[in-house]
mmCIF file of C-alpha atoms and ligand atoms in Angstrom:
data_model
loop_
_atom_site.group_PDB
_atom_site.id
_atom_site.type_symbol
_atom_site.label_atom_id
_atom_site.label_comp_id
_atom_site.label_asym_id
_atom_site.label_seq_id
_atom_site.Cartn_x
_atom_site.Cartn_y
_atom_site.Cartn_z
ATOM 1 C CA UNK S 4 -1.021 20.806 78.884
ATOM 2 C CA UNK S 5 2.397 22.948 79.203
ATOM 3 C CA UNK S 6 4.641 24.176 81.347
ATOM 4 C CA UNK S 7 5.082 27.326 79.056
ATOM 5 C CA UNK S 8 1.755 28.134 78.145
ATOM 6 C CA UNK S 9 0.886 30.147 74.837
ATOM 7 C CA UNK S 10 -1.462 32.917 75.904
ATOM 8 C CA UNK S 11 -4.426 33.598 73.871
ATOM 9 C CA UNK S 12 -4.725 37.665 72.003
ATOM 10 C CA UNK S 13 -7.914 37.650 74.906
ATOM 11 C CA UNK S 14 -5.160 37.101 77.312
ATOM 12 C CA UNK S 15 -2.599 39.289 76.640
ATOM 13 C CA UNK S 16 -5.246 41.979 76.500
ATOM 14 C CA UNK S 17 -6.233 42.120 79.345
ATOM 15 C CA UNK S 18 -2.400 41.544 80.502
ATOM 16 C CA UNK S 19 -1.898 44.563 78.667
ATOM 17 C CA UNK S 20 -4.130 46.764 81.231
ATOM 18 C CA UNK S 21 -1.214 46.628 84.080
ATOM 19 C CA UNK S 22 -1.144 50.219 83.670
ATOM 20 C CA UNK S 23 -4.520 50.974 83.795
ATOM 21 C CA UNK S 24 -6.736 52.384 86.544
ATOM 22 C CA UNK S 25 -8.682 49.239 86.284
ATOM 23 C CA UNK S 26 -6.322 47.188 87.509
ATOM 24 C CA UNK S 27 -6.663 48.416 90.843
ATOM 25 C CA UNK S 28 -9.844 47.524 91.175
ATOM 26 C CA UNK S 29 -10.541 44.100 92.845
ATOM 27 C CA UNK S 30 -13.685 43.731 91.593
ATOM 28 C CA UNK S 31 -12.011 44.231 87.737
ATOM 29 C CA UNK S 32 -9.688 41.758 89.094
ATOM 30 C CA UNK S 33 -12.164 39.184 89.436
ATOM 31 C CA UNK S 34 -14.216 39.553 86.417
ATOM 32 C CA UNK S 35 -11.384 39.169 84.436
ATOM 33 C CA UNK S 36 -9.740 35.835 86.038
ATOM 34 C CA UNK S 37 -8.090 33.986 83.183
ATOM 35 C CA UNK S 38 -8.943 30.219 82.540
ATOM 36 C CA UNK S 39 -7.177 27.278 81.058
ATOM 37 C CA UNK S 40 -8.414 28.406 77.665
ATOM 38 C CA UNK S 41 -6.489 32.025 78.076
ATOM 39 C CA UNK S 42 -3.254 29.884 78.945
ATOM 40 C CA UNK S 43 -4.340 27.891 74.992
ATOM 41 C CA UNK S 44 -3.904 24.766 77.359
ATOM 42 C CA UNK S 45 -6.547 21.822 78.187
ATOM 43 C CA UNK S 46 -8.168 21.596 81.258
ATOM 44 C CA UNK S 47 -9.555 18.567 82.415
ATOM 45 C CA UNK S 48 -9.249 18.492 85.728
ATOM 46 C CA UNK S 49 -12.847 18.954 88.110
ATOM 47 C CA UNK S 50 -10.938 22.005 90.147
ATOM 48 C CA UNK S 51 -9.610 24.457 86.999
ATOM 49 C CA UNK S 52 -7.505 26.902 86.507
ATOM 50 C CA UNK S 53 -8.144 30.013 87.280
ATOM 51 C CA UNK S 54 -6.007 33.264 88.224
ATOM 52 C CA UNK S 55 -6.401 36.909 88.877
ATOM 53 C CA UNK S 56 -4.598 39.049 86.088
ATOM 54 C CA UNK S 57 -2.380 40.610 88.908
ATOM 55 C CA UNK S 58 -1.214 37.144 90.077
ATOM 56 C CA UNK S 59 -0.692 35.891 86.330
ATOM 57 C CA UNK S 60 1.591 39.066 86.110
ATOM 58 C CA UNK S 61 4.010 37.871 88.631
ATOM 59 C CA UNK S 62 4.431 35.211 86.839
ATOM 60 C CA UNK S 63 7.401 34.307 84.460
ATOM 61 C CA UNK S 64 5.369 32.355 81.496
ATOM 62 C CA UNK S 65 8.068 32.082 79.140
ATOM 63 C CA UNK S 66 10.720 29.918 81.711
ATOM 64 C CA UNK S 67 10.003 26.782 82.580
ATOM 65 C CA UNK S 68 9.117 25.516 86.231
ATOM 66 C CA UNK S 69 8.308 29.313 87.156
ATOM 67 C CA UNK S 70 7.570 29.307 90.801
ATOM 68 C CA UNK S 71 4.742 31.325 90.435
ATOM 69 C CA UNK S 72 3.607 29.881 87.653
ATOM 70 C CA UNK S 73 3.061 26.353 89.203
ATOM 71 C CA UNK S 74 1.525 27.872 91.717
ATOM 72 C CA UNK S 75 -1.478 28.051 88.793
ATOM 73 C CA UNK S 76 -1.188 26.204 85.636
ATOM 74 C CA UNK S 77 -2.369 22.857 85.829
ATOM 75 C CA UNK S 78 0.149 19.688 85.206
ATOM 76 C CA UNK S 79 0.568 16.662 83.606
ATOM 77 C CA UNK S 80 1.402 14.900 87.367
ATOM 78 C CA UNK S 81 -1.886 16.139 88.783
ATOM 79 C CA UNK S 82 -3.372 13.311 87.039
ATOM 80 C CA UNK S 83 -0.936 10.424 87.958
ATOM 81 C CA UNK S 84 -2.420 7.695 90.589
ATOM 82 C CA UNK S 85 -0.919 7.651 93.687
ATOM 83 C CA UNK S 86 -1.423 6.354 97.108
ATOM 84 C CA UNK S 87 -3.135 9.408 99.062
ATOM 85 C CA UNK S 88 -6.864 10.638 99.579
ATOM 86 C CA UNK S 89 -8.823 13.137 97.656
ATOM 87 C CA UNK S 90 -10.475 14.034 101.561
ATOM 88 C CA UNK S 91 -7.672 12.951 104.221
ATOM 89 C CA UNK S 92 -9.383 15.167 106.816
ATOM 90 C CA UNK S 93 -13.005 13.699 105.903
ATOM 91 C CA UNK S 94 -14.176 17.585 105.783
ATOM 92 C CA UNK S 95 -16.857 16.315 103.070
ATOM 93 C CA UNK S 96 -18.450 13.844 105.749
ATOM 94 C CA UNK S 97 -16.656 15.157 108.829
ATOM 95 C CA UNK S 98 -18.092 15.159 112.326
ATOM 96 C CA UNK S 99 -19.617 18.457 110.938
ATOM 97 C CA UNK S 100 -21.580 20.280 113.343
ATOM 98 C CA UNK S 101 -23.430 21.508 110.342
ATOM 99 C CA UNK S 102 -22.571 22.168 107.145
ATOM 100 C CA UNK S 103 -19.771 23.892 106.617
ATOM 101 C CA UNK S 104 -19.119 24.051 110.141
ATOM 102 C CA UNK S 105 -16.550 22.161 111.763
ATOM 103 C CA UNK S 106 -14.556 21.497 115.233
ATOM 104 C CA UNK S 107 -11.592 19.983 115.203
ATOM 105 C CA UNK S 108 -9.922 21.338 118.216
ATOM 106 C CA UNK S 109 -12.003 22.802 121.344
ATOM 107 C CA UNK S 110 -11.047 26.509 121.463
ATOM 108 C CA UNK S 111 -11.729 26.888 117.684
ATOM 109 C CA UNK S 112 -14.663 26.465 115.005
ATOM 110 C CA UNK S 113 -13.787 26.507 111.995
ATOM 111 C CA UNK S 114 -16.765 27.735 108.920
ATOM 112 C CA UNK S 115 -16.939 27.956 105.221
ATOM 113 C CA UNK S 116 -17.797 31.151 104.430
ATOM 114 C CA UNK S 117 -17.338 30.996 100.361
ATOM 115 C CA UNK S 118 -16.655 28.028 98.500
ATOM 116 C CA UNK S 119 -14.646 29.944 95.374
ATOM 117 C CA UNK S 120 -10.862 31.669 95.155
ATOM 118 C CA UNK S 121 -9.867 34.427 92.596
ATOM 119 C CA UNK S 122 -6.989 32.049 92.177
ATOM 120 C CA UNK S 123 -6.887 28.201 92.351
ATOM 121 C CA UNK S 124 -3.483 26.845 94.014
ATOM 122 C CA UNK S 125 -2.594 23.451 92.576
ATOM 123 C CA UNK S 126 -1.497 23.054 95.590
ATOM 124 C CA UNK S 127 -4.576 23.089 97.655
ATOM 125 C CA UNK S 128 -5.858 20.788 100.626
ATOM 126 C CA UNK S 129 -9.507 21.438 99.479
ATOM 127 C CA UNK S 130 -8.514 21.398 95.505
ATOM 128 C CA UNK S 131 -11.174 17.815 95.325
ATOM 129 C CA UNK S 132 -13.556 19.349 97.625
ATOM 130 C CA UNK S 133 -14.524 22.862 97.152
ATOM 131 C CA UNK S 134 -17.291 21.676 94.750
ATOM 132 C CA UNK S 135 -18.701 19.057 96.755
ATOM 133 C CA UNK S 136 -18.047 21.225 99.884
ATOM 134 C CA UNK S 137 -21.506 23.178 101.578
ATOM 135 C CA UNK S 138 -21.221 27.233 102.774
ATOM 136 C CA UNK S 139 -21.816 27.641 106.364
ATOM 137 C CA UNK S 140 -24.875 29.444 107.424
ATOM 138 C CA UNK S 141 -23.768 32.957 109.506
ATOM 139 C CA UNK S 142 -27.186 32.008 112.380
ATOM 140 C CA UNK S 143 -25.938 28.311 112.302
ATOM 141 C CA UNK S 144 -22.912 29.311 112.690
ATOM 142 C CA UNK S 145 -23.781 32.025 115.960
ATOM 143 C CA UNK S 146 -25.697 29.073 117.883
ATOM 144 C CA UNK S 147 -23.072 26.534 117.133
ATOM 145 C CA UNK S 148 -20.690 29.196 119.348
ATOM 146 C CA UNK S 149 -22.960 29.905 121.573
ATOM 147 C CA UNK S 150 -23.352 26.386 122.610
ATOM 148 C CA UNK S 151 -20.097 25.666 123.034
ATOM 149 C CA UNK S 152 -18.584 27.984 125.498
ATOM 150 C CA UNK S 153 -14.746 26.127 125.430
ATOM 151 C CA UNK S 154 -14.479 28.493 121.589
ATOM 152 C CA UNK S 155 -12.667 31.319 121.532
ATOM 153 C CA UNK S 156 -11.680 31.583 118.464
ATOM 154 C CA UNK S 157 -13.809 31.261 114.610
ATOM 155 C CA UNK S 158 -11.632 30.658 111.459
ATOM 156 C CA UNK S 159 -13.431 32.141 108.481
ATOM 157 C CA UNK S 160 -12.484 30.080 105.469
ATOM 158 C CA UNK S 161 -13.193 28.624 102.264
ATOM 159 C CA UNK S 162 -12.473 28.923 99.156
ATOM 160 C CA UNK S 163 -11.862 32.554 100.277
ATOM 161 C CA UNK S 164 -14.453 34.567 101.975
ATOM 162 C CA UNK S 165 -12.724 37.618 101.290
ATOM 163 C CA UNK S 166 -13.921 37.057 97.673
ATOM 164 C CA UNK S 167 -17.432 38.148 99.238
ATOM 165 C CA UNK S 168 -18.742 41.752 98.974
ATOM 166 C CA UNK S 169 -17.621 44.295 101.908
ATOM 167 C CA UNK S 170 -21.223 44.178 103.367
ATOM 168 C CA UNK S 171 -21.098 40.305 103.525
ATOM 169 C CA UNK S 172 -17.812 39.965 105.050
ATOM 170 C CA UNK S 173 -18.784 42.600 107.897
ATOM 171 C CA UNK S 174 -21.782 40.836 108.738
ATOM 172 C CA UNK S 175 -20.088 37.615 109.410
ATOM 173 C CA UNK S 176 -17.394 39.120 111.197
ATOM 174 C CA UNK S 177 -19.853 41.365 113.344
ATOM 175 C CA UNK S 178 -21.774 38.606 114.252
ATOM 176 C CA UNK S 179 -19.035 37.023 115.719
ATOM 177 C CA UNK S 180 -16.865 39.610 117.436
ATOM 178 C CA UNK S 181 -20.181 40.399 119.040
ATOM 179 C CA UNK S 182 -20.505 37.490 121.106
ATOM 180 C CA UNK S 183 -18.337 38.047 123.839
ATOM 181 C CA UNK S 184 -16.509 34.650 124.088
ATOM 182 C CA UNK S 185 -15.064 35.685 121.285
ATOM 183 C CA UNK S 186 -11.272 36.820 121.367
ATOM 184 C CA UNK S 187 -10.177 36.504 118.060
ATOM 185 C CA UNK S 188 -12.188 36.103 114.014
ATOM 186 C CA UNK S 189 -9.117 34.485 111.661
ATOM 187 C CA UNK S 190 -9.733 35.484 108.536
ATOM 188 C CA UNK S 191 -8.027 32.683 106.206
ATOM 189 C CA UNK S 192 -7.664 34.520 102.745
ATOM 190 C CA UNK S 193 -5.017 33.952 100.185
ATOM 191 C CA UNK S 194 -6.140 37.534 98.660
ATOM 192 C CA UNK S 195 -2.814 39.561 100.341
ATOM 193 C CA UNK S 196 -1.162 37.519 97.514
ATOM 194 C CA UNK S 197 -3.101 37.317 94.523
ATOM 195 C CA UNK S 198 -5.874 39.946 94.602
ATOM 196 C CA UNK S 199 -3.860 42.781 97.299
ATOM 197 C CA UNK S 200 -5.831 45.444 96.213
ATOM 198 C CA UNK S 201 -9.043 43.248 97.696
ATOM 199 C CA UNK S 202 -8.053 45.345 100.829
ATOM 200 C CA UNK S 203 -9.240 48.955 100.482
ATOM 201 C CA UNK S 204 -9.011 51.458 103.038
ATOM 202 C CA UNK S 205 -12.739 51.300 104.037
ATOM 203 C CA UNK S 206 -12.719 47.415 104.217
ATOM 204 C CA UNK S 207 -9.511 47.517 106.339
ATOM 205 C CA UNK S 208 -11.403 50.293 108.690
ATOM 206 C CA UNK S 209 -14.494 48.783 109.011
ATOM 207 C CA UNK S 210 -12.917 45.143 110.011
ATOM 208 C CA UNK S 211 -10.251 47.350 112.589
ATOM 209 C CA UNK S 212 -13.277 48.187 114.577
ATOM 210 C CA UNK S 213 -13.711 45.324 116.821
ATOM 211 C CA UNK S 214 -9.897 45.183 117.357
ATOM 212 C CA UNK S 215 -10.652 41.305 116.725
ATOM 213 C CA UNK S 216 -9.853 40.394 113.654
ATOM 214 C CA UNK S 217 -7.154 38.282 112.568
ATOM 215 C CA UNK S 218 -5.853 37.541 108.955
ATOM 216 C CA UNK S 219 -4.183 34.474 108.104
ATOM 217 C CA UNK S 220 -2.454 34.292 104.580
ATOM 218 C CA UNK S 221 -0.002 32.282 102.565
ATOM 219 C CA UNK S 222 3.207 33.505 100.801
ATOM 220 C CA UNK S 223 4.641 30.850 99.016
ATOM 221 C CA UNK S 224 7.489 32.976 97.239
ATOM 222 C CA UNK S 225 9.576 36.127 97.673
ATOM 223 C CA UNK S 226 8.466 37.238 94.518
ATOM 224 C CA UNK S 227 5.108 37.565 95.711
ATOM 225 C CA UNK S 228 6.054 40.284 97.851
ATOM 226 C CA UNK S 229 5.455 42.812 95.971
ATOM 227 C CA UNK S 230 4.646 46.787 96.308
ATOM 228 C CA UNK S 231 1.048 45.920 96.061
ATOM 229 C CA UNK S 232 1.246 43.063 98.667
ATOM 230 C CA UNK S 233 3.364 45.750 100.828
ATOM 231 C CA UNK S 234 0.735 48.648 101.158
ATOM 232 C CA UNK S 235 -2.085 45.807 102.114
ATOM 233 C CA UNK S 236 -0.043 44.126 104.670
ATOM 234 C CA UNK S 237 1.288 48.129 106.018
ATOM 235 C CA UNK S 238 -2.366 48.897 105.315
ATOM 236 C CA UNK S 239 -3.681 45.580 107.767
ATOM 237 C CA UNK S 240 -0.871 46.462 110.373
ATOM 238 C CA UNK S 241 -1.395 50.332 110.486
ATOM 239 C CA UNK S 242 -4.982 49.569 111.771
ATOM 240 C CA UNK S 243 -3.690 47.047 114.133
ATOM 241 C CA UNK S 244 -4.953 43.785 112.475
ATOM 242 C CA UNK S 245 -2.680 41.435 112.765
ATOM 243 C CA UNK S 246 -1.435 39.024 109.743
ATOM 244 C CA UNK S 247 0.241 35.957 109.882
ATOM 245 C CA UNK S 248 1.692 33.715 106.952
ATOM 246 C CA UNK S 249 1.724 30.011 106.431
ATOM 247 C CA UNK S 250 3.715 28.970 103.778
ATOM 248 C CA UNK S 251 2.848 25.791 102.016
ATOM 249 C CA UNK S 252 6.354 24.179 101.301
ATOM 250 C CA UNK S 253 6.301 22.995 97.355
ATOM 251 C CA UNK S 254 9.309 21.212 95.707
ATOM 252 C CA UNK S 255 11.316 23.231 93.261
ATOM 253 C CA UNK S 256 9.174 26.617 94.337
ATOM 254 C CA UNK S 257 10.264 27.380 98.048
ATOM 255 C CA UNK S 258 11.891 24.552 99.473
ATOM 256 C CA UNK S 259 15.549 26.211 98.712
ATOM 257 C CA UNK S 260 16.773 27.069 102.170
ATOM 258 C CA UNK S 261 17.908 30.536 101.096
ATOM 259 C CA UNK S 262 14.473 31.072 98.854
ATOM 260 C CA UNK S 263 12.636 30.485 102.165
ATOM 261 C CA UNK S 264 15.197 32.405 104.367
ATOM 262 C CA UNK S 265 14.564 35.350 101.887
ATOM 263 C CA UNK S 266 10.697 34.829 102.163
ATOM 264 C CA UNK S 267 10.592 34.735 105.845
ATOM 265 C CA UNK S 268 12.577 37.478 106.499
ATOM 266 C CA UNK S 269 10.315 39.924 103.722
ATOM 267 C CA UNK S 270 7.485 38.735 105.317
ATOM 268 C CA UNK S 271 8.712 40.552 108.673
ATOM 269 C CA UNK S 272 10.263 43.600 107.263
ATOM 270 C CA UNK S 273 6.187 43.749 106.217
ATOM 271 C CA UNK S 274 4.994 43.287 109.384
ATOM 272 C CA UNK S 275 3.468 40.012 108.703
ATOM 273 C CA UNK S 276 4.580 36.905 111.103
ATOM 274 C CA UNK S 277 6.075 34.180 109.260
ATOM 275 C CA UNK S 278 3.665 31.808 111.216
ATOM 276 C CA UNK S 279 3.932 28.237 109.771
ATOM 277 C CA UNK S 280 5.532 26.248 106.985
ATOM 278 C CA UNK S 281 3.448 23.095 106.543
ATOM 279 C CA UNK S 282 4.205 20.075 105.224
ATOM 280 C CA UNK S 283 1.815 19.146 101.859
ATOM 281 C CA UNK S 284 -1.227 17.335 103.295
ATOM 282 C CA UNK S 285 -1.593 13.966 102.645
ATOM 283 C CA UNK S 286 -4.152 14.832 99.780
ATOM 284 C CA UNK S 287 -3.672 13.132 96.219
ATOM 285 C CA UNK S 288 -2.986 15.121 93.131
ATOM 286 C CA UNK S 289 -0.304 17.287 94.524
ATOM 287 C CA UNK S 290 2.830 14.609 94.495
ATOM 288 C CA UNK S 291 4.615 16.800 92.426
ATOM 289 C CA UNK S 292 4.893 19.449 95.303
ATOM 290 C CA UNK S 293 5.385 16.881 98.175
ATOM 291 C CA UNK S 294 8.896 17.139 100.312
ATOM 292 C CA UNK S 295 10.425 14.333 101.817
ATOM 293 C CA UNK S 296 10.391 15.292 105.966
ATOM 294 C CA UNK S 297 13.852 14.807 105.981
ATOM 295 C CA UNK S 298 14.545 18.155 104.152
ATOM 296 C CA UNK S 299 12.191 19.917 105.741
ATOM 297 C CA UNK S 300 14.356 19.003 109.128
ATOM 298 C CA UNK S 301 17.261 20.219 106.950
ATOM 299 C CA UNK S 302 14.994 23.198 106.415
ATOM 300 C CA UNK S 303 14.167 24.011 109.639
ATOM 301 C CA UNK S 304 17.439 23.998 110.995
ATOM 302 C CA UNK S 305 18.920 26.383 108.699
ATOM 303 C CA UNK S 306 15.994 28.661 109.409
ATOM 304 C CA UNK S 307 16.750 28.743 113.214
ATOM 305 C CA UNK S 308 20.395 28.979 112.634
ATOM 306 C CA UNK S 309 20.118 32.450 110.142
ATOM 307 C CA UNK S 310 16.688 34.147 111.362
ATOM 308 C CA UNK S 311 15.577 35.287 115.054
ATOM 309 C CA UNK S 312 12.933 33.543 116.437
ATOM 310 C CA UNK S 313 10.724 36.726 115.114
ATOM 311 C CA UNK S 314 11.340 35.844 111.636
ATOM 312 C CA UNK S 315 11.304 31.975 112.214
ATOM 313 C CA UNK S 316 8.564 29.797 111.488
ATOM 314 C CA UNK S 317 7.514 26.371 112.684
ATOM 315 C CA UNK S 318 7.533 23.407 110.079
ATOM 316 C CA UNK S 319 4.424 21.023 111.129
ATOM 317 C CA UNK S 320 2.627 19.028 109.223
ATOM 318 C CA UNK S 321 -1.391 18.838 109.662
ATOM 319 C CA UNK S 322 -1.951 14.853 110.258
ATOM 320 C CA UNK S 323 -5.281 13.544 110.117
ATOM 321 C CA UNK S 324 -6.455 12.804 113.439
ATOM 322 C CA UNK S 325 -3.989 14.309 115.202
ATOM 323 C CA UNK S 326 -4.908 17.052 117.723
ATOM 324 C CA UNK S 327 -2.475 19.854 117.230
ATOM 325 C CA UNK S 328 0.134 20.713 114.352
ATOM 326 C CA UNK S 329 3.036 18.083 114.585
ATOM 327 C CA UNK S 330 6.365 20.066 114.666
ATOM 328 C CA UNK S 331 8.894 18.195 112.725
HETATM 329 S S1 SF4 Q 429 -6.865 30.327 98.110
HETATM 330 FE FE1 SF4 Q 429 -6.816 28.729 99.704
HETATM 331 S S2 SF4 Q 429 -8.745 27.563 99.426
HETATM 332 FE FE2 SF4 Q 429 -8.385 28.770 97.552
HETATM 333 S S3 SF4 Q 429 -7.286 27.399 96.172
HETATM 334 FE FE3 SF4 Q 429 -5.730 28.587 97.276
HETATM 335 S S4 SF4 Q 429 -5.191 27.328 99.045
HETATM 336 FE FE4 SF4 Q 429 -7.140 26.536 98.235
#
């Protein structure tokens, strides 16, 4: 494994189509992810590589420690022992209601919908689970709600369920903003930022209808702010969805005061609310990324002293056990 991989001729073919009409088309976008073996690297780790074309694009292969590019290639310190849990939340044997289903807080359910991503982050609280995780079921899902009257809110999640086909992602949301206890369907994709053009007009349309439906995303980097991110999130907020960012913060990517100042305030020119910055999750594997808390104080404070509170997001960390986000 490398930090500056050496892409394979398969690879910089289909690199090559940027220009193409293809390109624009999510569904090209997927069939053409690129593995470890594009990147000429080895891959031995149980959750791969794998990255949309567009996303590998943004990326700066040839300099090393590119903040995109760590987002996806696979290192070396994945694979160092350390002292943290492969499942600190216990979602493979939480107190699921049923599989794939879970409650940790009372307003709020929260379901796996899909259990793959067009793009792997190395980053990922779920990165030793997604295999051994279980899709929720859309009816189990209904009568879980309906039983519990204290939920308000369903967080659609994964993997990414926006990787599912129009028809499947309608029916799950349609479900749900049917029953009326429910105010508000999070959708929890990482697809504004890796596969953008996964929002087309008639998606975007379709989902508008219940005047619902929330989507929750994750910009990690300025430079994923791009033209193509721009029209989806102008697309989302011309049809009144509203879209809200949490950052993951990720040594030597974002944790640069004025790298995250920059993010934060390009996420609100774009109309998307720079939500929360988390803290990594006490998951092993991703040491490499980890923070110390005292810089993400340091953080935090120069955030509120050079953005409005508009632009300004809380730092929290998720703890296991705990019952809400704990601000730092
Ligand atoms: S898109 Fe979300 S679930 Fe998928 S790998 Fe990235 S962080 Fe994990």
């Amino acid at each position: 494994m490398s930090r500056l991989p050496k892409l394979t001729p398969r690879a910089l073919e289909i690199l090559a189509c940027r220009d193409t009409p293809e390109w624009h088309s999510w569904q090209w976008q997927v069939a053409h992810t690129l593995s470890a073996k594009e990147f000429g690297i080895e891959d031995h780790s149980a959750f791969p590589l794998r990255v949309t074309p567009y996303y590998a694009a943004l990326a700066e292969l040839t300099v090393a420690e590119d903040p995109i590019a760590r987002q996806f290639l696979v290192a070396p310190e994945e694979f160092l022992p350390d002292d943290y849990s492969p499942d600190p939340f216990g979602e493979t044997a939480h107190a699921a209601i049923a599989p794939g289903i879970k409650q940790r807080y009372s307003d709020r359910i929260l379901a796996m919908m899909n259990l793959t991503c067009s793009t792997y982050c190395r980053h990922c609280t779920r990165r030793g689970l997604l295999g051994a995780a279980c899709r929720a079921d859309l009816d189990t899902l209904v009568a879980a709600v309906k039983a519990r009257p204290s939920v308000r809110e369903v967080l659609l999640s994964g993997g990414d369920p926006l990787l599912l086909p129009d028809e499947e992602v309608l029916r799950w949301v349609n479900a749900l903003t049917a029953l009326p206890q429910i105010d508000a369907v999070r959708l929890c994709t990482r697809t504004p930022v890796v596969l953008p053009m996964r929002w087309t007009d008639a998606l975007v349309k379709a989902l508008a209808q219940s005047g619902r439906v929330w989507v929750q995303t994750q910009f990690n980097h300025p430079r994923e702010l791009t033209p193509e991110a721009e029209q989806t999130a102008a697309r989302l907020a011309n049809h009144g969805i509203p879209v809200s960012n949490q950052s993951v913060l990720l040594r030597g990517i974002n944790d640069a005061h004025e790298t995250m100042a920059t993010l934060c305030a390009g996420l609100q020119r774009r109309r998307i609310r720079p939500y929360y910055i988390f803290l990594c999750d006490p998951i092993s594997g991703i040491n490499h990324f980890r923070t110390t808390a005292e810089s993400a104080r340091a953080l935090r404070q120069y955030l509120l002293n050079h953005l409005g509170g508009l632009a300004c997001p809380r730092v929290v960390a998720d703890l296991p056990d705990a019952t809400h986000k704990t601000d730092l």
